[in-house]
Coordinates of C-alpha atoms in Angstrom, one line a residue:
M1 CA 0.0 0.0 0.0
L2 CA 1.3 3.4 -1.0
S3 CA 0.5 7.1 -0.4
V4 CA 0.7 10.1 -2.7
N5 CA 1.4 13.6 -1.1
L6 CA -1.0 16.1 -2.7
N7 CA 1.1 19.0 -1.5
Q8 CA 3.9 17.9 -3.9
D9 CA 2.0 15.9 -6.6
F10 CA -1.0 17.5 -8.1
S11 CA -2.0 18.1 -11.7
K12 CA -2.9 21.4 -13.4
I13 CA -6.4 20.1 -14.0
N14 CA -7.4 19.7 -10.3
K15 CA -5.6 19.9 -7.0
Y16 CA -7.3 16.6 -5.9
I17 CA -6.1 14.8 -9.0
S18 CA -2.4 13.9 -8.9
N19 CA -0.2 13.3 -11.9
T20 CA 0.6 9.9 -10.4
L21 CA -3.1 9.1 -10.4
L22 CA -3.5 10.0 -14.1
K23 CA -0.4 8.0 -15.0
N24 CA -1.8 4.9 -13.2
I25 CA -5.3 5.3 -14.7
D26 CA -3.7 5.5 -18.2
E27 CA -1.6 2.3 -17.6
N28 CA -4.6 0.3 -16.4
I29 CA -7.0 1.5 -19.1
K30 CA -4.5 0.7 -21.7
N31 CA -4.4 -2.9 -20.5
N32 CA -8.3 -3.1 -20.2
R33 CA -8.2 -3.1 -16.4
K34 CA -10.9 -1.5 -14.3
V35 CA -10.1 1.4 -11.9
I36 CA -11.9 2.4 -8.7
L37 CA -11.7 5.9 -7.3
Y38 CA -13.0 6.1 -3.7
L39 CA -14.3 9.0 -1.7
N40 CA -15.9 8.6 1.7
K41 CA -19.0 10.7 0.9
R42 CA -20.8 12.2 -2.1
W43 CA -20.2 15.5 -0.2
E44 CA -18.9 16.6 3.2
Y45 CA -17.9 19.6 5.2
S46 CA -14.4 20.9 4.5
S47 CA -11.4 20.6 6.8
L48 CA -8.7 23.2 7.4
I49 CA -5.1 22.1 6.7
C50 CA -1.8 24.1 6.9
K51 CA 0.1 24.0 3.6
K52 CA 3.4 24.6 5.3
C53 CA 3.4 22.0 8.1
N54 CA 0.4 19.8 7.0
H55 CA -1.3 20.4 10.4
L56 CA -4.9 19.2 10.4
H57 CA -6.9 21.5 12.7
K58 CA -8.7 19.4 15.4
C59 CA -11.0 19.9 18.3
K60 CA -9.2 20.7 21.6
N61 CA -11.5 18.3 23.4
C62 CA -11.9 15.3 21.1
D63 CA -8.8 15.0 18.8
I64 CA -11.2 15.0 15.9
S65 CA -11.0 17.3 12.8
M66 CA -13.2 20.3 13.0
S67 CA -15.6 21.0 10.2
L68 CA -15.9 24.4 8.6
H69 CA -19.4 26.1 8.7
W70 CA -19.4 29.5 7.2
D71 CA -17.2 31.6 9.6
N72 CA -17.0 28.9 12.3
M73 CA -15.1 25.7 12.9
V74 CA -17.3 23.1 14.6
C75 CA -16.6 19.7 16.3
H76 CA -19.6 17.5 15.6
S77 CA -18.6 15.2 18.5
C78 CA -18.7 17.5 21.5
W79 CA -20.1 20.6 19.6
Y80 CA -17.2 22.9 20.6
S81 CA -17.0 25.7 18.1
K82 CA -14.8 28.8 17.4
K83 CA -14.1 31.3 14.7
I84 CA -12.0 30.0 11.7
V85 CA -8.4 30.7 12.5
S86 CA -6.3 32.8 10.1
N87 CA -3.0 31.4 11.3
C88 CA -1.9 27.8 11.7
E89 CA -2.2 26.6 15.4
N90 CA 1.0 24.6 15.0
C91 CA 3.5 26.8 13.0
K92 CA 1.6 30.2 12.8
S93 CA 1.7 30.1 9.0
K94 CA -1.0 32.0 7.1
E95 CA -1.0 29.4 4.4
L96 CA -4.2 27.5 5.3
Q97 CA -6.3 25.7 2.8
K98 CA -9.9 24.4 3.0
V99 CA -10.0 20.8 1.8
W100 CA -13.2 19.4 0.4
V101 CA -14.2 17.3 -2.7
G102 CA -17.3 15.4 -3.7
T103 CA -17.9 12.4 -6.0
K104 CA -19.8 14.6 -8.6
Q105 CA -16.8 17.0 -8.8
I106 CA -14.4 14.1 -9.4
E107 CA -16.7 12.5 -11.9
D108 CA -16.9 15.7 -14.0
V109 CA -13.1 16.1 -14.0
I110 CA -12.5 12.4 -15.0
K111 CA -15.1 12.4 -17.7
N112 CA -13.6 15.5 -19.2
I113 CA -10.1 13.8 -19.3
Y114 CA -11.3 10.3 -20.5
K115 CA -14.0 11.3 -23.0
D116 CA -13.9 8.0 -24.8
K117 CA -14.1 5.8 -21.7
I118 CA -17.1 4.7 -19.6
V119 CA -17.0 6.5 -16.2
Y120 CA -19.6 5.5 -13.7
R121 CA -20.4 7.2 -10.4
L122 CA -21.8 5.0 -7.6
D123 CA -23.3 6.8 -4.5
T124 CA -26.7 7.3 -2.8
D125 CA -27.8 9.8 -5.5
I126 CA -27.6 7.0 -8.0
V127 CA -28.5 3.9 -6.0
K128 CA -31.8 4.4 -4.1
N129 CA -33.5 1.0 -4.2
K130 CA -33.2 -2.6 -5.4
K131 CA -34.0 -1.7 -9.0
T132 CA -31.3 1.0 -9.3
K133 CA -28.9 -1.3 -7.5
Q134 CA -29.3 -4.0 -10.2
E135 CA -28.8 -1.3 -12.8
A136 CA -25.7 -0.2 -10.9
L137 CA -24.2 -3.7 -11.0
D138 CA -24.7 -3.8 -14.8
N139 CA -23.1 -0.3 -15.2
I140 CA -20.2 -1.3 -13.0
E141 CA -19.4 -4.3 -15.1
K142 CA -19.3 -2.1 -18.3
A143 CA -17.4 0.8 -16.7
D144 CA -13.7 1.5 -17.2
I145 CA -13.5 3.8 -14.2
V146 CA -15.9 3.6 -11.2
I147 CA -16.1 6.6 -8.8
G148 CA -17.8 5.7 -5.5
T149 CA -18.4 6.1 -1.8
K150 CA -18.5 3.6 1.1
M151 CA -21.3 1.9 -0.8
I152 CA -18.6 0.3 -2.9
T153 CA -17.2 -1.6 0.1
T154 CA -20.3 -3.7 0.7
G155 CA -22.6 -5.6 -1.5
F156 CA -20.8 -5.2 -4.8
N157 CA -18.4 -7.6 -6.5
F158 CA -15.8 -6.2 -8.9
L159 CA -14.0 -8.2 -11.6
N160 CA -10.8 -7.1 -13.3
V161 CA -10.0 -4.4 -10.8
W162 CA -6.3 -3.7 -10.7
L163 CA -6.2 -0.3 -9.1
I164 CA -8.1 1.2 -6.1
W165 CA -7.3 4.8 -5.4
V166 CA -8.5 6.8 -2.4
I167 CA -8.9 10.4 -3.6
L168 CA -8.7 12.2 -0.2
L169 CA -8.5 10.1 3.0
E170 CA -8.5 13.1 5.4
Q171 CA -12.0 13.9 4.3
E172 CA -13.1 10.7 5.9
L173 CA -11.1 11.4 9.1
Q174 CA -13.1 14.6 9.8
I175 CA -16.5 12.8 10.0
A176 CA -18.0 13.7 13.3
S177 CA -17.7 10.8 15.7
Y178 CA -15.5 9.6 18.5
N179 CA -14.9 6.3 16.6
T180 CA -14.1 7.9 13.2
E181 CA -10.6 6.6 13.0
E182 CA -11.8 3.0 13.7
K183 CA -14.4 3.3 11.0
V184 CA -11.8 4.7 8.5
F185 CA -9.5 1.7 9.2
S186 CA -12.3 -0.7 8.8
N187 CA -13.6 1.0 5.6
I188 CA -10.1 0.8 4.0
K189 CA -9.7 -2.8 4.9
Q190 CA -13.1 -3.6 3.3
L191 CA -12.1 -1.6 0.2
I192 CA -8.9 -3.5 -0.2
W193 CA -10.8 -6.8 -0.1
R194 CA -13.1 -5.5 -2.9
G195 CA -10.0 -6.0 -5.2
W196 CA -8.4 -9.0 -3.4
R197 CA -11.4 -11.2 -2.7
L198 CA -10.9 -13.1 -6.0
W199 CA -7.2 -13.4 -5.2
Q200 CA -6.4 -10.7 -7.6
K201 CA -3.5 -8.5 -6.4
T202 CA -4.9 -5.0 -6.7
D203 CA -2.8 -1.9 -6.3
F204 CA -4.0 0.3 -3.5
I205 CA -3.0 3.9 -3.2
I206 CA -4.0 6.7 -0.9
Q207 CA -3.9 10.4 -1.8
T208 CA -3.6 12.9 1.0
F209 CA -2.4 16.4 2.1
I210 CA -1.3 14.9 5.4
P211 CA 0.8 11.8 4.7
E212 CA 2.5 11.9 8.1
N213 CA -0.8 11.7 10.0
P214 CA -0.6 8.8 12.5
I215 CA -3.8 7.1 11.4
I216 CA -2.8 7.3 7.7
Q217 CA 0.6 5.9 8.6
S218 CA -1.0 3.0 10.6
I219 CA -3.2 2.2 7.6
I220 CA -0.4 2.3 5.1
N221 CA 1.8 0.1 7.3
D222 CA -1.1 -2.1 8.2
N223 CA -0.3 -1.6 11.9
Y224 CA -3.6 -2.4 13.6
K225 CA -2.1 -3.3 16.9
E226 CA -0.4 0.1 17.4
F227 CA -3.6 1.8 16.2
F228 CA -5.8 -0.2 18.6
I229 CA -3.6 0.7 21.7
K230 CA -3.6 4.4 20.8
T231 CA -7.4 4.5 20.2
L232 CA -8.2 2.7 23.4
K233 CA -6.0 5.1 25.4
E234 CA -7.8 8.1 23.7
R235 CA -11.2 6.7 24.6
K236 CA -10.2 6.3 28.2
D237 CA -8.7 9.8 28.4
F238 CA -11.8 11.5 26.8
K239 CA -14.4 9.2 28.4
Y240 CA -15.9 7.5 25.4
P241 CA -17.2 3.9 25.1
P242 CA -16.4 1.4 26.3
F243 CA -15.3 3.4 29.3
C244 CA -18.7 5.2 29.6
E245 CA -22.0 5.5 27.9
L246 CA -22.6 8.2 25.4
A247 CA -26.0 9.7 24.3
T248 CA -27.4 12.7 22.4
V249 CA -30.6 14.3 23.4
E250 CA -31.8 16.0 20.3
Y251 CA -34.8 18.3 19.7
R252 CA -36.1 19.7 16.5
N253 CA -38.7 22.3 15.6
R254 CA -39.6 24.5 12.6
D255 CA -39.5 27.5 14.9
Q256 CA -35.9 28.2 15.8
E257 CA -36.7 30.1 19.0
K258 CA -39.0 27.4 20.3
A259 CA -36.4 24.8 19.6
K260 CA -33.7 26.8 21.5
I261 CA -36.0 27.5 24.5
F262 CA -37.1 23.9 24.8
I263 CA -33.6 22.4 24.7
E264 CA -32.5 24.9 27.3
K265 CA -35.4 23.8 29.5
I266 CA -34.3 20.2 29.2
Y267 CA -30.7 21.1 29.8
K268 CA -31.7 23.0 33.0
K269 CA -33.7 20.0 34.3
L270 CA -30.8 17.6 33.6
I271 CA -28.3 20.0 35.4
E272 CA -30.6 20.2 38.4
N273 CA -30.5 16.4 38.7
K274 CA -26.9 16.1 37.8
Q275 CA -24.9 13.5 39.8
E276 CA -21.2 13.2 40.3
N277 CA -19.0 12.4 37.2
I278 CA -21.9 13.0 34.7
E279 CA -20.8 15.2 31.8
I280 CA -23.6 17.2 30.2
I281 CA -22.8 19.5 27.3
L282 CA -25.4 21.9 25.7
W283 CA -24.5 22.5 22.1
N284 CA -25.1 26.3 21.6
N285 CA -25.1 26.0 17.8
Y286 CA -27.7 24.4 15.7
F287 CA -28.1 22.8 12.3
K288 CA -31.0 23.0 9.9
R289 CA -32.4 20.1 7.9
Y290 CA -35.7 19.9 6.0
N291 CA -36.7 23.3 7.3
Q292 CA -36.3 22.2 11.0
Y293 CA -33.9 23.5 13.6
Y294 CA -31.9 20.9 15.6
Y295 CA -30.4 21.5 19.0
K296 CA -28.5 18.9 21.0
I297 CA -27.3 17.9 24.5
I298 CA -24.5 15.4 24.8
I299 CA -24.3 13.2 27.9
K300 CA -21.5 11.0 29.1
W301 CA -21.9 8.7 32.1
E302 CA -21.8 5.1 33.2
N303 CA -25.6 4.7 33.3
I304 CA -27.4 7.2 31.1
R305 CA -30.7 5.3 30.9
L306 CA -31.1 5.6 34.7
F307 CA -30.3 9.3 34.6
L308 CA -32.7 10.0 31.7
E309 CA -35.6 8.9 33.9
K310 CA -35.6 12.5 35.0
I311 CA -36.9 13.7 31.6
K312 CA -38.9 10.5 30.8
S313 CA -42.2 12.4 30.6
E314 CA -40.8 15.0 28.2
I315 CA -39.5 12.2 25.9
Y316 CA -42.8 10.5 25.8
K317 CA -44.9 13.6 25.2
N318 CA -42.7 15.1 22.5
S319 CA -42.0 13.2 19.3
E320 CA -39.6 15.9 18.3
L321 CA -37.4 15.0 21.3
V322 CA -35.2 11.9 20.7
V323 CA -32.4 10.2 22.5
I324 CA -29.7 8.6 20.4
F325 CA -27.3 6.1 22.2
D326 CA -23.9 5.4 20.8

């Protein structure tokens, strides 16, 4: 398994398409071999990376990359937020770049380069039910280049795949969850076996702006033991499962003010009944989806279900109030 440093190797066509990638695609297509280009999502929030020292800006509480929302950087794990920095937190450089790319963007670039080849994009915009999945299987078989998300790693068989290329691995690392790195490691393993399951030795290459990142190094070197020890220590230090329970109390409403007032009322009630060692975090920001405003409370403790008895009546009476256990 190899990596390509996008700070040093990028084409004039697109900063997420390296010259090494184009060379490898050319070689495989010339020999009638299928190529898979992988992205974790069809779209995702952008991350902030320093061009000078390759520092990935993370949450101070969770060691997870912060996502950029307009003028703010937000951690979607503990919901800590702050203004987007103008200088690198590590080396003070002003050379910061927002990193984001989606499957449609890559598809447009690749189709423009390989006009005479069959390029097929596989994501949730394309595959929505059993019928479209069958159509996808037929299209994958015909395609020279397949561009896809995590959907590729499960439920699809690929013949004649000789190259699997991860377009931008750090985009997957900034997904909001305490177990992000574990999922990334698992996804990459599944992806590798898409090519190897028929005992076909597929080349596997990762593109990244942060090649020295510890998790990327662990993946490239296939060092799961070191990764496991590091991850377990972090979960213990930051009080994440299996060392405690984790739950999100989430409330949504079309009226933003009502949503904010209600979640603050729930938070106040939880604080009034707070016991020793319970961590309760009110997320002061919100996100909007389908014209509804969402506010959240994060709880960490050894027995959250017992503690949530304090707001049981509110949970039963309000369908807009949900508790999500992790």
